[in-house]
């Protein structure tokens, strides 16, 4: 775990100032190094040319300054990697110290900082039931009239406003909200239900809920904060079964049409499928069902790991690298290649801000594992560290 970055920064500065004086042979009263035994050991190790060159080759792709600076600027980020603070200090120091160790003509060979890979953003495409299409990324506050009523678009998402006269609602009356790869969106339905939609997601929803239930159709992943109405249950229809609820907060993921994962944060929901008896979930429980299996699997989970994405965070807890990279690839619009199958099973933990460059995150993951990440254009290649 990386702890107390401020303390690491102070130690790093003191060690580098001392080493600068040694390498540049500056006669200064500040050259005398005063520090604890740990800092003295770090300084002694970094004074050895053979050690520095070896470590530079190991860490030459690591942009520690960028990672460290971004961590300090973002107070919300908490990074948890299995690595000691001493190792983190050395990683921060290496790039700076090596510049003073190599000959001046060699400094031009230091790898330059690659182009920043930007995270996703708030964007969606709204397809109205009459065929009209609106890019919500470009849209400002808007008022769109339909045969069922009026859609208001503002900074909070898509909000139903004025009601039209009584109309007969059919599935053809449903609008479709499409969230592309590298996007997310917040939608407020006509009943006051809030829906957060993740990347690569589609939601079919009506402008008005008619009849004795409130039904939407989901493909992808969404978090629902349902407005309670005991007389009109809310139903999320998916290709792998339906989730029925009166009023609650829960996440549904159906990226694979044969598999559903429903995570209940609060309230109560039930899972309904034609081939299965109805199953009721309690807060803190997660249901996983794959079509073809005999029964759904229900277990207790840390719901934060599955719902934090709506609060602009990635939360991983001893999660397989293959699963982590699927999530990152979807948000950053990347492709991922594993050089070795066993790398997919490496487990990592961390809580990270979604709205940041992916490169510092990957560099930090490298510190605690035998994994190296190489980025070529929008492809992340996962290799074993040499």
Tab-separated table of N, CA, C and O in Angstrom, residues 67-171:
chain	number	residue	atom	x	y	z
A	67	UNK	N	2.545	10.638	-12.576
A	67	UNK	CA	1.671	9.887	-11.692
A	67	UNK	C	1.584	10.542	-10.326
A	67	UNK	O	0.507	10.714	-9.758
A	68	UNK	N	2.752	10.909	-9.800
A	68	UNK	CA	2.793	11.516	-8.468
A	68	UNK	C	2.076	12.862	-8.439
A	68	UNK	O	1.289	13.153	-7.553
A	69	UNK	N	2.335	13.688	-9.445
A	69	UNK	CA	1.693	15.001	-9.495
A	69	UNK	C	0.193	14.893	-9.578
A	69	UNK	O	-0.544	15.633	-8.926
A	70	UNK	N	-0.305	13.950	-10.382
A	70	UNK	CA	-1.742	13.796	-10.534
A	70	UNK	C	-2.379	13.302	-9.248
A	70	UNK	O	-3.472	13.708	-8.879
A	71	UNK	N	-1.664	12.428	-8.522
A	71	UNK	CA	-2.189	11.945	-7.260
A	71	UNK	C	-2.345	13.069	-6.250
A	71	UNK	O	-3.322	13.133	-5.507
A	72	UNK	N	-1.379	13.961	-6.214
A	72	UNK	CA	-1.441	15.068	-5.245
A	72	UNK	C	-2.510	16.079	-5.621
A	72	UNK	O	-3.134	16.685	-4.762
A	73	UNK	N	-2.730	16.297	-6.941
A	73	UNK	CA	-3.733	17.266	-7.370
A	73	UNK	C	-5.139	16.779	-7.114
A	73	UNK	O	-6.057	17.561	-6.939
A	74	UNK	N	-5.344	15.479	-7.103
A	74	UNK	CA	-6.686	14.945	-6.961
A	74	UNK	C	-6.859	14.385	-5.546
A	74	UNK	O	-6.405	13.302	-5.248
A	75	UNK	N	-7.513	15.154	-4.684
A	75	UNK	CA	-7.640	14.744	-3.299
A	75	UNK	C	-8.544	13.538	-3.122
A	75	UNK	O	-8.449	12.814	-2.140
A	76	UNK	N	-9.425	13.326	-4.098
A	76	UNK	CA	-10.355	12.234	-3.949
A	76	UNK	C	-9.715	10.887	-4.216
A	76	UNK	O	-10.219	9.856	-3.820
A	77	UNK	N	-8.610	10.874	-4.919
A	77	UNK	CA	-8.020	9.585	-5.306
A	77	UNK	C	-7.309	8.939	-4.134
A	77	UNK	O	-6.581	9.571	-3.409
A	78	UNK	N	-7.546	7.660	-3.958
A	78	UNK	CA	-6.806	6.864	-2.986
A	78	UNK	C	-6.294	5.659	-3.736
A	78	UNK	O	-7.063	4.891	-4.270
A	79	UNK	N	-4.985	5.499	-3.766
A	79	UNK	CA	-4.415	4.377	-4.496
A	79	UNK	C	-3.883	3.366	-3.521
A	79	UNK	O	-3.139	3.711	-2.607
A	80	UNK	N	-4.250	2.115	-3.697
A	80	UNK	CA	-3.789	1.057	-2.818
A	80	UNK	C	-3.112	0.000	-3.668
A	80	UNK	O	-3.763	-0.754	-4.371
A	81	UNK	N	-1.799	-0.053	-3.614
A	81	UNK	CA	-1.028	-1.046	-4.337
A	81	UNK	C	-0.147	-1.754	-3.324
A	81	UNK	O	0.338	-1.141	-2.371
A	82	UNK	N	0.080	-3.021	-3.514
A	82	UNK	CA	0.904	-3.776	-2.580
A	82	UNK	C	2.374	-3.517	-2.857
A	82	UNK	O	3.034	-4.271	-3.549
A	83	UNK	N	2.859	-2.426	-2.297
A	83	UNK	CA	4.265	-2.075	-2.454
A	83	UNK	C	4.631	-1.173	-1.300
A	83	UNK	O	3.820	-0.398	-0.830
A	84	UNK	N	5.835	-1.254	-0.805
A	84	UNK	CA	6.235	-0.469	0.360
A	84	UNK	C	6.490	0.977	-0.026
A	84	UNK	O	6.720	1.304	-1.175
A	85	UNK	N	6.442	1.868	0.970
A	85	UNK	CA	6.686	3.282	0.704
A	85	UNK	C	8.116	3.520	0.256
A	85	UNK	O	8.398	4.461	-0.476
A	86	UNK	N	9.050	2.671	0.681
A	86	UNK	CA	10.432	2.828	0.232
A	86	UNK	C	10.531	2.574	-1.259
A	86	UNK	O	11.185	3.314	-1.989
A	87	UNK	N	9.867	1.530	-1.743
A	87	UNK	CA	9.871	1.248	-3.181
A	87	UNK	C	9.248	2.395	-3.944
A	87	UNK	O	9.706	2.770	-5.022
A	88	UNK	N	8.184	2.981	-3.399
A	88	UNK	CA	7.551	4.115	-4.062
A	88	UNK	C	8.516	5.292	-4.125
A	88	UNK	O	8.593	6.001	-5.134
A	89	UNK	N	9.264	5.515	-3.048
A	89	UNK	CA	10.232	6.606	-3.042
A	89	UNK	C	11.279	6.423	-4.121
A	89	UNK	O	11.638	7.350	-4.842
A	90	UNK	N	11.812	5.201	-4.251
A	90	UNK	CA	12.820	4.921	-5.261
A	90	UNK	C	12.269	5.153	-6.650
A	90	UNK	O	12.939	5.720	-7.513
A	91	UNK	N	11.011	4.742	-6.884
A	91	UNK	CA	10.407	4.928	-8.206
A	91	UNK	C	10.302	6.402	-8.551
A	91	UNK	O	10.540	6.810	-9.689
A	92	UNK	N	9.941	7.222	-7.567
A	92	UNK	CA	9.842	8.652	-7.817
A	92	UNK	C	11.201	9.265	-8.108
A	92	UNK	O	11.356	10.159	-8.930
A	93	UNK	N	12.235	8.743	-7.439
A	93	UNK	CA	13.567	9.312	-7.571
A	93	UNK	C	14.280	8.943	-8.865
A	93	UNK	O	15.064	9.724	-9.393
A	94	UNK	N	14.040	7.759	-9.382
A	94	UNK	CA	14.890	7.213	-10.432
A	94	UNK	C	15.032	8.122	-11.639
A	94	UNK	O	16.132	8.367	-12.127
A	95	UNK	N	13.885	8.617	-12.141
A	95	UNK	CA	13.952	9.426	-13.353
A	95	UNK	C	14.768	10.683	-13.162
A	95	UNK	O	15.522	11.089	-14.055
A	96	UNK	N	14.645	11.314	-11.980
A	96	UNK	CA	15.367	12.553	-11.720
A	96	UNK	C	16.864	12.304	-11.571
A	96	UNK	O	17.704	12.957	-12.191
A	97	UNK	N	17.208	11.297	-10.748
A	97	UNK	CA	18.610	11.057	-10.436
A	97	UNK	C	19.384	10.590	-11.658
A	97	UNK	O	20.533	10.982	-11.865
A	98	UNK	N	18.780	9.760	-12.486
A	98	UNK	CA	19.501	9.225	-13.637
A	98	UNK	C	19.946	10.346	-14.573
A	98	UNK	O	20.983	10.264	-15.210
A	99	UNK	N	19.184	11.428	-14.639
A	99	UNK	CA	19.550	12.543	-15.493
A	99	UNK	C	20.902	13.121	-15.103
A	99	UNK	O	21.637	13.666	-15.933
A	100	UNK	N	21.275	13.001	-13.823
A	100	UNK	CA	22.559	13.522	-13.378
A	100	UNK	C	23.663	12.481	-13.462
A	100	UNK	O	24.841	12.793	-13.346
A	101	UNK	N	23.284	11.209	-13.635
A	101	UNK	CA	24.270	10.148	-13.676
A	101	UNK	C	24.832	9.950	-15.077
A	101	UNK	O	26.015	9.686	-15.244
A	102	UNK	N	23.999	10.036	-16.105
A	102	UNK	CA	24.453	9.759	-17.466
A	102	UNK	C	25.234	10.939	-18.030
A	102	UNK	O	25.166	12.063	-17.537
A	103	UNK	N	25.969	10.660	-19.063
A	103	UNK	CA	26.710	11.716	-19.734
A	103	UNK	C	25.742	12.652	-20.444
A	103	UNK	O	24.664	12.241	-20.889
A	104	UNK	N	26.093	13.942	-20.599
A	104	UNK	CA	25.185	14.894	-21.231
A	104	UNK	C	24.695	14.450	-22.598
A	104	UNK	O	23.544	14.649	-22.937
A	105	UNK	N	25.577	13.824	-23.415
A	105	UNK	CA	25.148	13.448	-24.760
A	105	UNK	C	24.142	12.310	-24.747
A	105	UNK	O	23.463	12.056	-25.730
A	106	UNK	N	24.035	11.602	-23.606
A	106	UNK	CA	23.096	10.493	-23.524
A	106	UNK	C	21.717	10.943	-23.083
A	106	UNK	O	20.763	10.200	-23.217
A	107	UNK	N	21.612	12.164	-22.579
A	107	UNK	CA	20.338	12.584	-22.019
A	107	UNK	C	19.256	12.706	-23.080
A	107	UNK	O	18.082	12.591	-22.798
A	108	UNK	N	19.648	12.944	-24.302
A	108	UNK	CA	18.657	13.058	-25.360
A	108	UNK	C	17.967	11.750	-25.657
A	108	UNK	O	16.946	11.725	-26.343
A	109	UNK	N	18.512	10.620	-25.148
A	109	UNK	CA	17.908	9.326	-25.406
A	109	UNK	C	16.830	8.959	-24.399
A	109	UNK	O	16.242	7.897	-24.485
A	110	UNK	N	16.603	9.822	-23.412
A	110	UNK	CA	15.574	9.538	-22.432
A	110	UNK	C	14.219	9.544	-23.126
A	110	UNK	O	13.905	10.486	-23.853
A	111	UNK	N	13.397	8.497	-22.937
A	111	UNK	CA	12.111	8.438	-23.630
A	111	UNK	C	11.253	9.653	-23.320
A	111	UNK	O	11.158	10.087	-22.168
A	112	UNK	N	10.631	10.213	-24.324
A	112	UNK	CA	9.752	11.364	-24.130
A	112	UNK	C	8.400	10.902	-23.629
A	112	UNK	O	8.014	9.753	-23.789
A	113	UNK	N	7.670	11.819	-22.999
A	113	UNK	CA	6.352	11.502	-22.474
A	113	UNK	C	5.392	11.294	-23.629
A	113	UNK	O	5.296	12.108	-24.537
A	114	UNK	N	4.685	10.182	-23.609
A	114	UNK	CA	3.770	9.878	-24.687
A	114	UNK	C	2.482	10.672	-24.543
A	114	UNK	O	2.193	11.242	-23.510
A	115	UNK	N	1.730	10.684	-25.600
A	115	UNK	CA	0.468	11.401	-25.616
A	115	UNK	C	-0.457	10.878	-24.524
A	115	UNK	O	-0.573	9.677	-24.298
A	116	UNK	N	-1.126	11.798	-23.839
A	116	UNK	CA	-2.023	11.424	-22.760
A	116	UNK	C	-3.232	10.689	-23.335
A	116	UNK	O	-3.813	11.113	-24.336
A	117	UNK	N	-3.588	9.586	-22.724
A	117	UNK	CA	-4.793	8.858	-23.113
A	117	UNK	C	-5.925	9.365	-22.237
A	117	UNK	O	-5.919	9.184	-21.019
A	118	UNK	N	-6.868	10.005	-22.846
A	118	UNK	CA	-7.912	10.681	-22.086
A	118	UNK	C	-9.005	9.708	-21.666
A	118	UNK	O	-9.280	8.724	-22.344
A	119	UNK	N	-9.640	9.988	-20.533
A	119	UNK	CA	-10.730	9.129	-20.064
A	119	UNK	C	-12.008	9.399	-20.845
A	119	UNK	O	-12.057	10.268	-21.715
A	120	UNK	N	-13.054	8.672	-20.491
A	120	UNK	CA	-14.355	8.899	-21.107
A	120	UNK	C	-14.962	10.212	-20.649
A	120	UNK	O	-14.356	10.978	-19.908
A	121	UNK	N	-16.190	10.441	-21.087
A	121	UNK	CA	-16.868	11.699	-20.759
A	121	UNK	C	-18.373	11.508	-20.798
A	121	UNK	O	-18.875	10.454	-21.185
A	122	UNK	N	-19.079	12.546	-20.413
A	122	UNK	CA	-20.539	12.506	-20.438
A	122	UNK	C	-21.010	12.689	-21.884
A	122	UNK	O	-20.848	13.752	-22.471
A	123	UNK	N	-21.572	11.648	-22.451
A	123	UNK	CA	-22.075	11.739	-23.823
A	123	UNK	C	-23.055	10.610	-24.082
A	123	UNK	O	-22.980	9.544	-23.472
A	124	UNK	N	-23.977	10.872	-25.000
A	124	UNK	CA	-24.988	9.888	-25.348
A	124	UNK	C	-25.673	10.320	-26.630
A	124	UNK	O	-25.579	11.477	-27.060
A	125	UNK	N	-26.374	9.378	-27.234
A	125	UNK	CA	-27.205	9.665	-28.403
A	125	UNK	C	-28.637	9.290	-28.042
A	125	UNK	O	-28.902	8.160	-27.599
A	126	UNK	N	-29.551	10.232	-28.204
A	126	UNK	CA	-30.966	9.998	-27.922
A	126	UNK	C	-31.697	9.775	-29.236
A	126	UNK	O	-31.684	10.629	-30.124
A	127	UNK	N	-32.315	8.593	-29.365
A	127	UNK	CA	-33.103	8.270	-30.557
A	127	UNK	C	-34.578	8.288	-30.147
A	127	UNK	O	-35.024	7.439	-29.368
A	128	UNK	N	-35.324	9.266	-30.656
A	128	UNK	CA	-36.732	9.388	-30.317
A	128	UNK	C	-37.562	8.360	-31.074
A	128	UNK	O	-37.152	7.838	-32.112
A	129	UNK	N	-38.755	8.090	-30.570
A	129	UNK	CA	-39.583	7.066	-31.198
A	129	UNK	C	-40.074	7.462	-32.591
A	129	UNK	O	-40.535	6.619	-33.347
A	130	UNK	N	-39.953	8.746	-32.940
A	130	UNK	CA	-40.334	9.168	-34.287
A	130	UNK	C	-39.150	9.156	-35.256
A	130	UNK	O	-39.253	9.600	-36.394
A	131	UNK	N	-37.983	8.651	-34.779
A	131	UNK	CA	-36.822	8.517	-35.644
A	131	UNK	C	-35.812	9.647	-35.540
A	131	UNK	O	-34.696	9.540	-36.059
A	132	UNK	N	-36.160	10.729	-34.857
A	132	UNK	CA	-35.213	11.841	-34.712
A	132	UNK	C	-34.056	11.425	-33.786
A	132	UNK	O	-34.254	10.685	-32.825
A	133	UNK	N	-32.866	11.945	-34.091
A	133	UNK	CA	-31.670	11.608	-33.321
A	133	UNK	C	-31.008	12.884	-32.810
A	133	UNK	O	-30.880	13.854	-33.562
A	134	UNK	N	-30.579	12.852	-31.565
A	134	UNK	CA	-29.932	14.020	-30.962
A	134	UNK	C	-28.658	13.599	-30.257
A	134	UNK	O	-28.663	12.671	-29.442
A	135	UNK	N	-27.538	14.272	-30.590
A	135	UNK	CA	-26.265	14.037	-29.916
A	135	UNK	C	-26.256	14.856	-28.642
A	135	UNK	O	-26.139	16.079	-28.680
A	136	UNK	N	-26.366	14.192	-27.492
A	136	UNK	CA	-26.476	14.919	-26.221
A	136	UNK	C	-25.151	15.499	-25.767
A	136	UNK	O	-25.119	16.366	-24.901
A	137	UNK	N	-24.047	15.027	-26.325
A	137	UNK	CA	-22.752	15.627	-26.000
A	137	UNK	C	-22.691	17.057	-26.494
A	137	UNK	O	-22.133	17.943	-25.847
A	138	UNK	N	-23.284	17.295	-27.658
A	138	UNK	CA	-23.245	18.623	-28.253
A	138	UNK	C	-24.404	19.499	-27.797
A	138	UNK	O	-24.368	20.703	-27.938
A	139	UNK	N	-25.461	18.876	-27.272
A	139	UNK	CA	-26.679	19.622	-26.984
A	139	UNK	C	-26.533	20.546	-25.782
A	139	UNK	O	-25.873	20.225	-24.807
A	140	UNK	N	-27.157	21.700	-25.881
A	140	UNK	CA	-27.303	22.589	-24.739
A	140	UNK	C	-28.702	22.344	-24.167
A	140	UNK	O	-29.383	21.403	-24.548
A	141	UNK	N	-29.153	23.182	-23.250
A	141	UNK	CA	-30.508	23.053	-22.728
A	141	UNK	C	-31.485	23.094	-23.892
A	141	UNK	O	-31.452	24.009	-24.720
A	142	UNK	N	-32.325	22.086	-23.941
A	142	UNK	CA	-33.218	21.957	-25.081
A	142	UNK	C	-34.611	21.550	-24.627
A	142	UNK	O	-34.799	20.970	-23.555
A	143	UNK	N	-35.579	21.838	-25.480
A	143	UNK	CA	-36.972	21.439	-25.258
A	143	UNK	C	-37.436	20.749	-26.531
A	143	UNK	O	-37.504	21.366	-27.596
A	144	UNK	N	-37.742	19.454	-26.412
A	144	UNK	CA	-38.100	18.672	-27.586
A	144	UNK	C	-39.530	18.184	-27.439
A	144	UNK	O	-39.873	17.488	-26.468
A	145	UNK	N	-40.370	18.544	-28.376
A	145	UNK	CA	-41.766	18.132	-28.343
A	145	UNK	C	-41.940	16.794	-29.046
A	145	UNK	O	-41.377	16.558	-30.112
A	146	UNK	N	-42.708	15.902	-28.425
A	146	UNK	CA	-43.053	14.609	-29.014
A	146	UNK	C	-44.559	14.421	-28.888
A	146	UNK	O	-45.259	15.218	-28.238
A	147	UNK	N	-45.065	13.358	-29.491
A	147	UNK	CA	-46.499	13.091	-29.413
A	147	UNK	C	-46.931	12.693	-28.010
A	147	UNK	O	-48.100	12.818	-27.650
A	148	UNK	N	-45.983	12.220	-27.173
A	148	UNK	CA	-46.312	11.817	-25.805
A	148	UNK	C	-46.078	12.919	-24.779
A	148	UNK	O	-46.494	12.793	-23.630
A	149	UNK	N	-45.394	13.978	-25.166
A	149	UNK	CA	-45.088	15.044	-24.228
A	149	UNK	C	-43.839	15.792	-24.643
A	149	UNK	O	-43.502	15.843	-25.826
A	150	UNK	N	-43.149	16.366	-23.658
A	150	UNK	CA	-41.978	17.191	-23.934
A	150	UNK	C	-40.778	16.649	-23.171
A	150	UNK	O	-40.875	16.316	-21.987
A	151	UNK	N	-39.640	16.552	-23.867
A	151	UNK	CA	-38.382	16.167	-23.226
A	151	UNK	C	-37.560	17.419	-23.014
A	151	UNK	O	-37.339	18.190	-23.948
A	152	UNK	N	-37.137	17.613	-21.772
A	152	UNK	CA	-36.247	18.728	-21.449
A	152	UNK	C	-34.847	18.168	-21.232
A	152	UNK	O	-34.667	17.186	-20.496
A	153	UNK	N	-33.856	18.782	-21.832
A	153	UNK	CA	-32.465	18.354	-21.668
A	153	UNK	C	-31.695	19.472	-20.985
A	153	UNK	O	-31.724	20.627	-21.442
A	154	UNK	N	-31.045	19.154	-19.887
A	154	UNK	CA	-30.199	20.139	-19.215
A	154	UNK	C	-29.005	19.417	-18.614
A	154	UNK	O	-28.727	18.272	-18.945
A	155	UNK	N	-28.286	20.104	-17.732
A	155	UNK	CA	-27.052	19.544	-17.189
A	155	UNK	C	-27.291	18.306	-16.331
A	155	UNK	O	-26.359	17.554	-16.061
A	156	UNK	N	-28.519	18.095	-15.906
A	156	UNK	CA	-28.813	16.931	-15.069
A	156	UNK	C	-29.122	15.688	-15.889
A	156	UNK	O	-29.189	14.594	-15.355
A	157	UNK	N	-29.302	15.828	-17.170
A	157	UNK	CA	-29.615	14.672	-18.005
A	157	UNK	C	-30.874	14.899	-18.805
A	157	UNK	O	-31.202	16.018	-19.174
A	158	UNK	N	-31.583	13.841	-19.086
A	158	UNK	CA	-32.826	13.909	-19.846
A	158	UNK	C	-33.980	13.860	-18.858
A	158	UNK	O	-34.118	12.910	-18.107
A	159	UNK	N	-34.796	14.890	-18.852
A	159	UNK	CA	-35.859	14.991	-17.852
A	159	UNK	C	-37.201	15.196	-18.543
A	159	UNK	O	-37.341	16.079	-19.391
A	160	UNK	N	-38.164	14.359	-18.206
A	160	UNK	CA	-39.506	14.552	-18.754
A	160	UNK	C	-40.143	15.746	-18.087
A	160	UNK	O	-40.110	15.886	-16.876
A	161	UNK	N	-40.721	16.602	-18.855
A	161	UNK	CA	-41.355	17.795	-18.312
A	161	UNK	C	-42.853	17.755	-18.461
A	161	UNK	O	-43.549	17.033	-17.761
A	162	UNK	N	-43.360	18.487	-19.436
A	162	UNK	CA	-44.799	18.634	-19.589
A	162	UNK	C	-45.445	17.370	-20.141
A	162	UNK	O	-44.884	16.676	-20.966
A	163	UNK	N	-46.661	17.090	-19.644
A	163	UNK	CA	-47.393	15.935	-20.133
A	163	UNK	C	-48.234	16.312	-21.339
A	163	UNK	O	-48.736	17.424	-21.446
A	164	UNK	N	-48.383	15.358	-22.244
A	164	UNK	CA	-49.287	15.550	-23.373
A	164	UNK	C	-50.645	14.965	-22.998
A	164	UNK	O	-50.836	14.430	-21.916
A	165	UNK	N	-51.597	15.047	-23.906
A	165	UNK	CA	-52.906	14.462	-23.667
A	165	UNK	C	-52.776	12.948	-23.595
A	165	UNK	O	-51.755	12.373	-23.961
A	166	UNK	N	-53.802	12.267	-23.116
A	166	UNK	CA	-53.760	10.817	-22.958
A	166	UNK	C	-53.438	10.141	-24.289
A	166	UNK	O	-54.046	10.425	-25.314
A	167	UNK	N	-52.436	9.264	-24.257
A	167	UNK	CA	-52.058	8.521	-25.447
A	167	UNK	C	-51.895	7.060	-25.077
A	167	UNK	O	-51.707	6.711	-23.915
A	168	UNK	N	-51.971	6.201	-26.059
A	168	UNK	CA	-51.757	4.780	-25.838
A	168	UNK	C	-50.285	4.487	-26.018
A	168	UNK	O	-49.712	4.711	-27.090
A	169	UNK	N	-49.633	3.968	-24.952
A	169	UNK	CA	-48.209	3.693	-25.001
A	169	UNK	C	-47.971	2.264	-25.454
A	169	UNK	O	-48.579	1.330	-24.955
A	170	UNK	N	-47.100	2.083	-26.399
A	170	UNK	CA	-46.677	0.765	-26.859
A	170	UNK	C	-45.158	0.719	-26.824
A	170	UNK	O	-44.496	1.727	-26.555
A	171	UNK	N	-44.572	-0.447	-27.117
A	171	UNK	CA	-43.111	-0.543	-27.135
A	171	UNK	C	-42.535	0.384	-28.193
A	171	UNK	O	-41.423	0.876	-28.068
